[in-house]
């Protein structure tokens, strides 16, 4: 049977874990306006990248430092996975947008090339 000292210690430990969770999962402000597609993930606002990365670092450190594998650890893992998913989605969005910008620039260069070549031929500046 557990003594009152044991119960008090368990309550202190539980309080400590809950405070740790509260610190790790503090709310972060969403960036951008509602019309900014980069600041939204599936319709929900996305916190600033630096805050997400900081929270991922803190959650990872907390999991590595934890000696007790309890429900709090599972909660931290789920929150960590959610934050990592948001970061991956933001990187994917940026990479896709960058690829589109490169494709548009290439198309503009290709469409301008015949005019430039024709102008150089007309001016007699073409060197082969």
PDB file of N, CA and C in Angstrom, residues 40-92:
ATOM      1  N   UNK A  40      -1.142  29.147 -44.081  1.00  0.00           N
ATOM      2  CA  UNK A  40      -2.261  28.270 -43.751  1.00  0.00           C
ATOM      3  C   UNK A  40      -1.958  26.848 -44.181  1.00  0.00           C
ATOM      4  N   UNK A  41      -2.387  25.898 -43.377  1.00  0.00           N
ATOM      5  CA  UNK A  41      -2.228  24.493 -43.707  1.00  0.00           C
ATOM      6  C   UNK A  41      -3.595  23.839 -43.609  1.00  0.00           C
ATOM      7  N   UNK A  42      -4.145  23.425 -44.713  1.00  0.00           N
ATOM      8  CA  UNK A  42      -5.467  22.816 -44.762  1.00  0.00           C
ATOM      9  C   UNK A  42      -6.504  23.717 -44.093  1.00  0.00           C
ATOM     10  N   UNK A  43      -6.393  25.029 -44.332  1.00  0.00           N
ATOM     11  CA  UNK A  43      -7.362  25.966 -43.799  1.00  0.00           C
ATOM     12  C   UNK A  43      -7.036  26.483 -42.413  1.00  0.00           C
ATOM     13  N   UNK A  44      -6.071  25.894 -41.713  1.00  0.00           N
ATOM     14  CA  UNK A  44      -5.718  26.346 -40.367  1.00  0.00           C
ATOM     15  C   UNK A  44      -4.476  27.224 -40.412  1.00  0.00           C
ATOM     16  N   UNK A  45      -4.426  28.253 -39.569  1.00  0.00           N
ATOM     17  CA  UNK A  45      -3.234  29.106 -39.553  1.00  0.00           C
ATOM     18  C   UNK A  45      -2.001  28.316 -39.107  1.00  0.00           C
ATOM     19  N   UNK A  46      -0.864  28.642 -39.674  1.00  0.00           N
ATOM     20  CA  UNK A  46       0.390  27.975 -39.336  1.00  0.00           C
ATOM     21  C   UNK A  46       1.250  28.935 -38.517  1.00  0.00           C
ATOM     22  N   UNK A  47       1.775  28.476 -37.378  1.00  0.00           N
ATOM     23  CA  UNK A  47       2.646  29.336 -36.569  1.00  0.00           C
ATOM     24  C   UNK A  47       3.927  29.677 -37.331  1.00  0.00           C
ATOM     25  N   UNK A  48       4.627  30.741 -36.906  1.00  0.00           N
ATOM     26  CA  UNK A  48       5.890  31.096 -37.553  1.00  0.00           C
ATOM     27  C   UNK A  48       6.875  29.931 -37.485  1.00  0.00           C
ATOM     28  N   UNK A  49       7.664  29.775 -38.540  1.00  0.00           N
ATOM     29  CA  UNK A  49       8.583  28.647 -38.653  1.00  0.00           C
ATOM     30  C   UNK A  49       9.581  28.604 -37.492  1.00  0.00           C
ATOM     31  N   UNK A  50      10.100  29.765 -37.080  1.00  0.00           N
ATOM     32  CA  UNK A  50      11.090  29.753 -36.004  1.00  0.00           C
ATOM     33  C   UNK A  50      10.481  29.258 -34.696  1.00  0.00           C
ATOM     34  N   UNK A  51       9.216  29.589 -34.444  1.00  0.00           N
ATOM     35  CA  UNK A  51       8.556  29.097 -33.238  1.00  0.00           C
ATOM     36  C   UNK A  51       8.302  27.596 -33.320  1.00  0.00           C
ATOM     37  N   UNK A  52       7.916  27.129 -34.504  1.00  0.00           N
ATOM     38  CA  UNK A  52       7.716  25.679 -34.668  1.00  0.00           C
ATOM     39  C   UNK A  52       9.020  24.922 -34.454  1.00  0.00           C
ATOM     40  N   UNK A  53      10.105  25.409 -35.054  1.00  0.00           N
ATOM     41  CA  UNK A  53      11.387  24.724 -34.918  1.00  0.00           C
ATOM     42  C   UNK A  53      11.882  24.740 -33.473  1.00  0.00           C
ATOM     43  N   UNK A  54      11.632  25.832 -32.782  1.00  0.00           N
ATOM     44  CA  UNK A  54      12.008  25.914 -31.364  1.00  0.00           C
ATOM     45  C   UNK A  54      11.207  24.905 -30.541  1.00  0.00           C
ATOM     46  N   UNK A  55       9.910  24.813 -30.842  1.00  0.00           N
ATOM     47  CA  UNK A  55       9.059  23.869 -30.113  1.00  0.00           C
ATOM     48  C   UNK A  55       9.468  22.423 -30.417  1.00  0.00           C
ATOM     49  N   UNK A  56       9.847  22.146 -31.665  1.00  0.00           N
ATOM     50  CA  UNK A  56      10.312  20.800 -32.024  1.00  0.00           C
ATOM     51  C   UNK A  56      11.582  20.472 -31.253  1.00  0.00           C
ATOM     52  N   UNK A  57      12.490  21.423 -31.177  1.00  0.00           N
ATOM     53  CA  UNK A  57      13.743  21.206 -30.446  1.00  0.00           C
ATOM     54  C   UNK A  57      13.470  20.938 -28.968  1.00  0.00           C
ATOM     55  N   UNK A  58      12.590  21.723 -28.359  1.00  0.00           N
ATOM     56  CA  UNK A  58      12.272  21.551 -26.938  1.00  0.00           C
ATOM     57  C   UNK A  58      11.596  20.205 -26.675  1.00  0.00           C
ATOM     58  N   UNK A  59      10.663  19.838 -27.533  1.00  0.00           N
ATOM     59  CA  UNK A  59       9.957  18.561 -27.355  1.00  0.00           C
ATOM     60  C   UNK A  59      10.907  17.385 -27.522  1.00  0.00           C
ATOM     61  N   UNK A  60      11.798  17.477 -28.494  1.00  0.00           N
ATOM     62  CA  UNK A  60      12.773  16.398 -28.706  1.00  0.00           C
ATOM     63  C   UNK A  60      13.697  16.268 -27.504  1.00  0.00           C
ATOM     64  N   UNK A  61      14.167  17.387 -26.985  1.00  0.00           N
ATOM     65  CA  UNK A  61      15.039  17.362 -25.808  1.00  0.00           C
ATOM     66  C   UNK A  61      14.303  16.781 -24.607  1.00  0.00           C
ATOM     67  N   UNK A  62      13.037  17.141 -24.446  1.00  0.00           N
ATOM     68  CA  UNK A  62      12.253  16.614 -23.325  1.00  0.00           C
ATOM     69  C   UNK A  62      12.087  15.107 -23.434  1.00  0.00           C
ATOM     70  N   UNK A  63      11.858  14.616 -24.645  1.00  0.00           N
ATOM     71  CA  UNK A  63      11.710  13.165 -24.823  1.00  0.00           C
ATOM     72  C   UNK A  63      13.017  12.440 -24.542  1.00  0.00           C
ATOM     73  N   UNK A  64      14.137  13.007 -24.985  1.00  0.00           N
ATOM     74  CA  UNK A  64      15.430  12.368 -24.741  1.00  0.00           C
ATOM     75  C   UNK A  64      15.801  12.386 -23.260  1.00  0.00           C
ATOM     76  N   UNK A  65      15.385  13.432 -22.547  1.00  0.00           N
ATOM     77  CA  UNK A  65      15.724  13.558 -21.131  1.00  0.00           C
ATOM     78  C   UNK A  65      14.800  12.747 -20.238  1.00  0.00           C
ATOM     79  N   UNK A  66      13.659  12.358 -20.767  1.00  0.00           N
ATOM     80  CA  UNK A  66      12.663  11.658 -19.957  1.00  0.00           C
ATOM     81  C   UNK A  66      13.139  10.267 -19.572  1.00  0.00           C
ATOM     82  N   UNK A  67      13.001   9.961 -18.290  1.00  0.00           N
ATOM     83  CA  UNK A  67      13.332   8.618 -17.815  1.00  0.00           C
ATOM     84  C   UNK A  67      12.077   7.787 -17.606  1.00  0.00           C
ATOM     85  N   UNK A  68      10.944   8.478 -17.585  1.00  0.00           N
ATOM     86  CA  UNK A  68       9.656   7.807 -17.387  1.00  0.00           C
ATOM     87  C   UNK A  68       8.893   7.862 -18.698  1.00  0.00           C
ATOM     88  N   UNK A  69       8.457   6.721 -19.182  1.00  0.00           N
ATOM     89  CA  UNK A  69       7.662   6.681 -20.410  1.00  0.00           C
ATOM     90  C   UNK A  69       6.201   6.535 -20.011  1.00  0.00           C
ATOM     91  N   UNK A  70       5.530   7.662 -19.995  1.00  0.00           N
ATOM     92  CA  UNK A  70       4.145   7.690 -19.547  1.00  0.00           C
ATOM     93  C   UNK A  70       3.268   8.375 -20.585  1.00  0.00           C
ATOM     94  N   UNK A  71       2.034   8.654 -20.188  1.00  0.00           N
ATOM     95  CA  UNK A  71       1.091   9.294 -21.104  1.00  0.00           C
ATOM     96  C   UNK A  71       1.587  10.674 -21.535  1.00  0.00           C
ATOM     97  N   UNK A  72       2.315  11.352 -20.682  1.00  0.00           N
ATOM     98  CA  UNK A  72       2.844  12.669 -21.046  1.00  0.00           C
ATOM     99  C   UNK A  72       3.814  12.544 -22.219  1.00  0.00           C
ATOM    100  N   UNK A  73       4.659  11.509 -22.195  1.00  0.00           N
ATOM    101  CA  UNK A  73       5.579  11.285 -23.314  1.00  0.00           C
ATOM    102  C   UNK A  73       4.817  11.041 -24.619  1.00  0.00           C
ATOM    103  N   UNK A  74       3.753  10.270 -24.538  1.00  0.00           N
ATOM    104  CA  UNK A  74       2.949  10.015 -25.734  1.00  0.00           C
ATOM    105  C   UNK A  74       2.325  11.310 -26.250  1.00  0.00           C
ATOM    106  N   UNK A  75       1.877  12.139 -25.343  1.00  0.00           N
ATOM    107  CA  UNK A  75       1.293  13.423 -25.730  1.00  0.00           C
ATOM    108  C   UNK A  75       2.344  14.304 -26.396  1.00  0.00           C
ATOM    109  N   UNK A  76       3.544  14.332 -25.819  1.00  0.00           N
ATOM    110  CA  UNK A  76       4.639  15.118 -26.401  1.00  0.00           C
ATOM    111  C   UNK A  76       4.975  14.586 -27.796  1.00  0.00           C
ATOM    112  N   UNK A  77       5.012  13.265 -27.956  1.00  0.00           N
ATOM    113  CA  UNK A  77       5.312  12.669 -29.266  1.00  0.00           C
ATOM    114  C   UNK A  77       4.283  13.077 -30.315  1.00  0.00           C
ATOM    115  N   UNK A  78       3.010  13.043 -29.938  1.00  0.00           N
ATOM    116  CA  UNK A  78       1.955  13.416 -30.893  1.00  0.00           C
ATOM    117  C   UNK A  78       2.064  14.888 -31.282  1.00  0.00           C
ATOM    118  N   UNK A  79       2.327  15.742 -30.301  1.00  0.00           N
ATOM    119  CA  UNK A  79       2.496  17.174 -30.589  1.00  0.00           C
ATOM    120  C   UNK A  79       3.725  17.405 -31.461  1.00  0.00           C
ATOM    121  N   UNK A  80       4.792  16.661 -31.177  1.00  0.00           N
ATOM    122  CA  UNK A  80       6.023  16.766 -31.960  1.00  0.00           C
ATOM    123  C   UNK A  80       5.770  16.360 -33.410  1.00  0.00           C
ATOM    124  N   UNK A  81       5.067  15.268 -33.610  1.00  0.00           N
ATOM    125  CA  UNK A  81       4.744  14.829 -34.973  1.00  0.00           C
ATOM    126  C   UNK A  81       3.876  15.855 -35.701  1.00  0.00           C
ATOM    127  N   UNK A  82       2.946  16.470 -34.997  1.00  0.00           N
ATOM    128  CA  UNK A  82       2.104  17.491 -35.617  1.00  0.00           C
ATOM    129  C   UNK A  82       2.941  18.696 -36.050  1.00  0.00           C
ATOM    130  N   UNK A  83       3.854  19.117 -35.192  1.00  0.00           N
ATOM    131  CA  UNK A  83       4.717  20.257 -35.535  1.00  0.00           C
ATOM    132  C   UNK A  83       5.639  19.919 -36.705  1.00  0.00           C
ATOM    133  N   UNK A  84       6.196  18.721 -36.694  1.00  0.00           N
ATOM    134  CA  UNK A  84       7.069  18.309 -37.799  1.00  0.00           C
ATOM    135  C   UNK A  84       6.268  18.261 -39.101  1.00  0.00           C
ATOM    136  N   UNK A  85       5.041  17.791 -39.046  1.00  0.00           N
ATOM    137  CA  UNK A  85       4.191  17.753 -40.237  1.00  0.00           C
ATOM    138  C   UNK A  85       3.952  19.157 -40.786  1.00  0.00           C
ATOM    139  N   UNK A  86       3.730  20.123 -39.904  1.00  0.00           N
ATOM    140  CA  UNK A  86       3.544  21.505 -40.354  1.00  0.00           C
ATOM    141  C   UNK A  86       4.799  22.050 -41.026  1.00  0.00           C
ATOM    142  N   UNK A  87       5.961  21.743 -40.457  1.00  0.00           N
ATOM    143  CA  UNK A  87       7.226  22.221 -41.036  1.00  0.00           C
ATOM    144  C   UNK A  87       7.448  21.579 -42.401  1.00  0.00           C
ATOM    145  N   UNK A  88       7.206  20.292 -42.514  1.00  0.00           N
ATOM    146  CA  UNK A  88       7.376  19.595 -43.790  1.00  0.00           C
ATOM    147  C   UNK A  88       6.422  20.167 -44.837  1.00  0.00           C
ATOM    148  N   UNK A  89       5.181  20.422 -44.441  1.00  0.00           N
ATOM    149  CA  UNK A  89       4.215  21.001 -45.381  1.00  0.00           C
ATOM    150  C   UNK A  89       4.658  22.387 -45.846  1.00  0.00           C
ATOM    151  N   UNK A  90       5.210  23.177 -44.938  1.00  0.00           N
ATOM    152  CA  UNK A  90       5.690  24.512 -45.317  1.00  0.00           C
ATOM    153  C   UNK A  90       6.880  24.415 -46.269  1.00  0.00           C
ATOM    154  N   UNK A  91       7.807  23.496 -45.993  1.00  0.00           N
ATOM    155  CA  UNK A  91       8.943  23.313 -46.893  1.00  0.00           C
ATOM    156  C   UNK A  91       8.473  22.809 -48.259  1.00  0.00           C
ATOM    157  N   UNK A  92       7.522  21.888 -48.276  1.00  0.00           N
ATOM    158  CA  UNK A  92       6.995  21.372 -49.537  1.00  0.00           C
ATOM    159  C   UNK A  92       6.341  22.498 -50.335  1.00  0.00           C
TER     160      UNK A  92
END
